[in-house]
Coordinates of C-alpha atoms in Angstrom, one line a residue:
M1 CA 14.6 19.2 10.2
T2 CA 13.0 18.3 13.2
V3 CA 10.4 15.3 13.3
T4 CA 8.2 14.6 16.0
I5 CA 8.0 11.0 17.4
K6 CA 4.8 10.2 19.0
N7 CA 4.5 8.5 22.3
E8 CA 1.8 6.3 23.2
T9 CA -0.4 9.5 24.5
D10 CA -0.2 11.2 21.2
I11 CA -1.0 7.9 19.2
A12 CA -4.0 7.4 21.2
H13 CA -5.2 11.2 20.7
M14 CA -4.1 11.0 16.8
R15 CA -6.5 7.7 16.6
I16 CA -9.6 9.6 17.8
A17 CA -8.9 12.9 15.9
C18 CA -8.2 11.2 12.5
R19 CA -11.3 9.0 13.0
L20 CA -13.5 11.9 13.4
A21 CA -12.1 13.3 10.6
S22 CA -13.1 10.0 8.7
E23 CA -16.7 10.4 10.3
L24 CA -16.9 13.8 8.9
L25 CA -16.8 12.4 5.0
D26 CA -18.5 9.7 6.0
Y27 CA -21.7 12.3 7.1
I28 CA -21.1 14.4 4.0
T29 CA -21.1 11.6 1.7
P30 CA -24.7 11.3 0.9
H31 CA -25.1 15.1 0.9
V32 CA -22.6 15.5 -2.5
V33 CA -25.1 15.1 -5.0
A34 CA -25.9 17.1 -8.4
G35 CA -27.4 20.3 -7.5
V36 CA -25.9 21.1 -4.4
S37 CA -23.0 24.0 -3.8
T38 CA -20.2 23.2 -2.4
G39 CA -21.0 26.3 0.2
E40 CA -23.7 24.2 1.6
L41 CA -21.4 21.3 2.0
D42 CA -19.0 23.2 3.9
R43 CA -21.9 24.7 6.2
L44 CA -22.9 20.9 6.8
C45 CA -19.2 20.1 7.6
H46 CA -18.8 22.9 9.9
N47 CA -22.1 22.4 11.9
Y48 CA -21.2 18.4 12.0
M49 CA -17.7 19.5 13.6
V50 CA -18.7 21.8 15.9
D51 CA -22.2 20.9 17.0
V52 CA -22.0 16.8 16.9
Q53 CA -18.1 16.3 17.0
K54 CA -17.2 19.1 19.4
T55 CA -14.1 19.4 17.1
V56 CA -12.6 22.7 15.5
P57 CA -12.4 23.1 11.8
A58 CA -8.6 23.5 11.3
T59 CA -8.8 25.6 8.2
L60 CA -11.2 28.0 9.2
G61 CA -8.9 31.0 9.3
Y62 CA -5.7 29.3 9.1
Q63 CA -3.0 31.5 7.4
P64 CA 0.3 30.2 6.6
P65 CA 2.8 32.7 5.3
G66 CA 2.2 34.4 2.1
Y67 CA -1.3 33.5 2.1
P68 CA -4.8 35.3 3.1
P69 CA -6.8 33.7 5.7
Y70 CA -8.7 30.9 4.5
P71 CA -12.4 31.6 4.9
K72 CA -14.1 28.2 5.0
S73 CA -14.2 25.2 7.3
C74 CA -13.1 22.8 4.5
C75 CA -11.7 22.7 1.2
I76 CA -13.6 21.4 -2.0
S77 CA -11.7 21.0 -5.2
V78 CA -14.0 20.3 -8.2
N79 CA -12.6 18.9 -11.7
D80 CA -9.6 21.2 -13.0
V81 CA -9.1 22.2 -9.3
I82 CA -5.9 20.5 -8.0
C83 CA -6.3 21.3 -4.3
H84 CA -7.6 24.6 -1.9
G85 CA -10.9 25.2 -4.0
V86 CA -13.0 27.4 -1.6
P87 CA -16.5 26.3 -1.1
S88 CA -19.0 28.9 -2.5
D89 CA -22.8 28.9 -2.7
E90 CA -22.1 30.0 -6.6
K91 CA -20.2 26.6 -7.3
I92 CA -22.9 24.0 -7.8
L93 CA -22.1 20.8 -8.4
K94 CA -23.3 18.7 -11.6
N95 CA -24.0 15.9 -13.0
G96 CA -20.4 14.2 -14.0
D97 CA -18.4 16.5 -11.8
I98 CA -15.4 14.9 -9.4
A99 CA -14.8 16.6 -6.3
N100 CA -12.1 16.3 -3.7
I101 CA -13.5 17.6 0.2
D102 CA -10.5 17.7 2.4
V103 CA -11.1 18.1 6.1
T104 CA -9.0 18.7 9.1
V105 CA -10.6 18.8 12.6
I106 CA -8.9 19.8 16.1
T107 CA -10.1 17.6 18.9
P108 CA -10.6 19.3 22.5
A109 CA -7.2 18.0 23.4
G110 CA -5.8 19.5 20.5
Y111 CA -4.8 17.0 17.9
F112 CA -5.3 17.3 14.0
G113 CA -6.8 14.7 12.3
D114 CA -6.7 15.4 8.2
T115 CA -8.0 13.4 5.4
S116 CA -9.6 13.7 2.1
R117 CA -11.8 11.5 -0.5
M118 CA -12.9 12.0 -3.9
F119 CA -16.5 12.0 -4.7
I120 CA -18.1 11.3 -8.3
V121 CA -21.3 13.1 -8.8
G122 CA -24.0 11.1 -10.6
E123 CA -22.5 9.7 -14.0
P124 CA -18.8 10.7 -14.6
S125 CA -16.7 10.3 -18.0
I126 CA -14.5 7.0 -18.5
M127 CA -11.6 9.5 -18.1
A128 CA -12.9 11.0 -14.9
K129 CA -13.6 7.7 -13.5
R130 CA -10.4 6.4 -14.2
L131 CA -8.6 8.9 -12.9
C132 CA -10.4 8.7 -9.3
A133 CA -9.4 5.1 -9.4
I134 CA -5.5 5.4 -10.5
T135 CA -5.2 8.4 -7.9
Y136 CA -6.8 6.2 -5.0
E137 CA -4.2 3.4 -6.0
C138 CA -1.4 5.6 -5.9
M139 CA -2.2 6.8 -2.6
W140 CA -2.4 3.3 -1.3
K141 CA 0.6 2.3 -3.6
G142 CA 2.7 4.8 -1.5
I143 CA 1.3 3.9 2.0
A144 CA 2.1 0.5 1.3
Q145 CA 5.9 1.2 1.1
I146 CA 5.8 2.4 5.1
K147 CA 7.4 0.7 7.5
E148 CA 10.6 1.1 10.0
G149 CA 13.7 1.5 8.1
A150 CA 12.2 2.6 4.5
T151 CA 12.5 5.8 3.6
L152 CA 10.6 8.6 2.0
G153 CA 11.8 8.3 -1.5
D154 CA 10.1 4.9 -1.3
I155 CA 6.8 6.2 -0.9
G156 CA 7.0 9.0 -3.6
A157 CA 8.8 6.5 -6.1
A158 CA 5.8 3.9 -5.6
I159 CA 3.4 6.8 -6.5
A160 CA 5.1 8.2 -9.4
E161 CA 5.8 5.0 -11.1
H162 CA 1.7 4.4 -11.0
A163 CA 0.8 7.4 -12.0
H164 CA 3.0 7.2 -14.8
K165 CA 2.5 4.0 -16.0
N166 CA -0.8 5.0 -16.5
S167 CA 0.0 8.2 -18.3
M168 CA -1.2 10.6 -15.8
S169 CA 1.3 13.3 -13.8
V170 CA 2.3 14.0 -10.2
V171 CA 1.9 17.8 -9.0
R172 CA 5.1 18.1 -7.4
E173 CA 4.5 21.9 -5.8
Y174 CA 1.9 20.3 -3.1
C175 CA 3.0 17.3 -0.5
G176 CA 2.2 15.2 2.6
H177 CA 3.0 16.5 5.8
G178 CA 4.1 15.9 9.6
I179 CA 1.0 15.9 11.9
G180 CA -0.1 16.2 15.5
Q181 CA -0.3 18.7 17.8
V182 CA 0.8 20.9 14.9
F183 CA -1.2 21.1 11.6
H184 CA 2.0 21.2 9.4
E185 CA 5.0 19.7 10.5
D186 CA 8.3 18.1 9.4
P187 CA 8.6 15.7 7.2
Q188 CA 7.7 16.7 4.1
V189 CA 6.2 14.1 2.0
L190 CA 6.9 14.4 -1.6
H191 CA 4.6 12.1 -4.1
Y192 CA 7.8 11.7 -6.5
G193 CA 11.1 10.5 -5.4
I194 CA 14.1 7.9 -5.7
R195 CA 13.9 4.6 -3.7
G196 CA 16.3 4.4 -1.0
Q197 CA 16.7 8.0 -0.9
G198 CA 15.6 10.9 1.5
M199 CA 14.9 10.6 5.5
V200 CA 14.6 7.2 7.0
L201 CA 11.2 6.1 8.6
K202 CA 11.1 5.3 12.3
A203 CA 8.4 4.0 14.3
G204 CA 6.1 6.8 16.1
M205 CA 6.3 9.4 13.1
I206 CA 2.8 10.3 11.9
F207 CA 2.3 11.9 8.5
T208 CA -0.1 12.2 5.6
V209 CA -0.1 10.6 2.1
E210 CA -2.1 12.8 -0.1
P211 CA -1.1 12.7 -4.1
M212 CA -2.5 15.2 -6.2
I213 CA -2.7 13.5 -9.6
N214 CA -3.7 15.0 -13.0
A215 CA -4.8 13.4 -16.3
G216 CA -3.0 15.8 -18.1
K217 CA 0.4 17.8 -17.5
R218 CA 1.4 18.6 -14.0
D219 CA 1.8 22.2 -14.5
L220 CA -0.8 24.5 -12.2
R221 CA -1.9 28.2 -11.8
T222 CA -2.9 29.8 -8.9
M223 CA -6.7 31.7 -8.8
N224 CA -7.0 35.6 -7.6
D225 CA -8.2 34.3 -4.2
G226 CA -4.8 33.1 -3.3
W227 CA -5.8 29.4 -2.5
T228 CA -7.6 27.9 -5.3
V229 CA -5.3 25.8 -7.6
K230 CA -6.1 24.5 -11.0
T231 CA -4.3 22.7 -13.8
K232 CA -2.7 25.1 -16.0
D233 CA -4.4 23.0 -19.2
R234 CA -7.3 22.6 -17.4
S235 CA -7.6 18.8 -17.4
L236 CA -9.1 17.0 -14.7
S237 CA -7.3 16.6 -11.2
A238 CA -7.7 14.1 -8.6
Q239 CA -6.4 13.3 -5.0
W240 CA -6.5 11.1 -1.7
E241 CA -5.6 11.6 1.5
H242 CA -4.9 9.6 4.8
T243 CA -2.9 10.1 8.1
V244 CA -0.7 7.5 8.6
L245 CA 1.4 5.9 11.9
V246 CA 4.7 4.2 11.2
T247 CA 4.8 1.2 13.4
P248 CA 7.4 -1.2 14.5
T249 CA 6.0 -3.9 11.8
G250 CA 4.7 -1.7 9.2
Y251 CA 1.9 0.8 9.2
E252 CA -1.5 1.9 10.7
V253 CA -3.8 4.1 8.6
L254 CA -5.4 6.5 11.3
T255 CA -8.0 7.9 8.9
L256 CA -10.2 4.8 8.5
S257 CA -13.9 4.7 9.3
A258 CA -17.2 2.7 8.9
G259 CA -17.7 4.4 5.9
Y260 CA -14.5 4.6 4.1
P261 CA -14.3 3.0 0.4
A262 CA -13.1 -0.4 -0.1
L263 CA -9.5 -1.0 -0.1
P264 CA -7.6 -1.9 -3.4
D265 CA -7.3 -5.6 -4.0
F266 CA -3.2 -5.5 -3.6
I267 CA -3.8 -4.0 0.1
A268 CA -6.8 -6.2 0.9
A269 CA -4.9 -9.3 0.1
S270 CA -1.9 -8.2 2.0
A271 CA -4.0 -7.3 4.9

């Protein structure tokens, strides 16, 4: 495993890329309403990236080994879709839906900014609202572990402990990843683990923390499009994602913007 330690130039570029990704989600937020199709949301995201930000949608045409080319400019995963939901004009959001919108931009300088948020359409069920909140806390519980000398196992353990304490499950087949001038690079950041185990963190590492939490069991199934992943028991699933820099004194969350949701109390208090 080769992990790229970013220099000051890389870090400066990543701050720009990640801020742009978060600002894209700020832009799309008022459009996530009942009656809109996920295909329309994808077009809005695409046009904002290309025409306003002058960035490139990283997912459009992306083809990792064993997958077909991804056909859209973002992933939109609704209700029981865990991840990689492919936007469609046939998929219309309705009152009570929850949706994850996952975006990755590539700047003209060639740096990737990657982030996702949960969106609630209208009035959600108690379970849907709770799942989104617990998943948000899980992400931040993991991020709070990040500092030079900590381990990847510390991050995963904090996430899984909080999910399990709240009777929810952690998807194990997908994980966070290193990122910079490459979309997905080492290290793999698991959302479960054992404290004190795994790679030791060093200042200059940049990676995503993006737990996928299910209201039911963690088992999944992949749809015929080769991308869309759903919960096997059809329970709701949620995900939040930040890109984070390891600093000599702790961490810096790079994917924050003016419209980002309020931080959890336990993060705000420590800040």
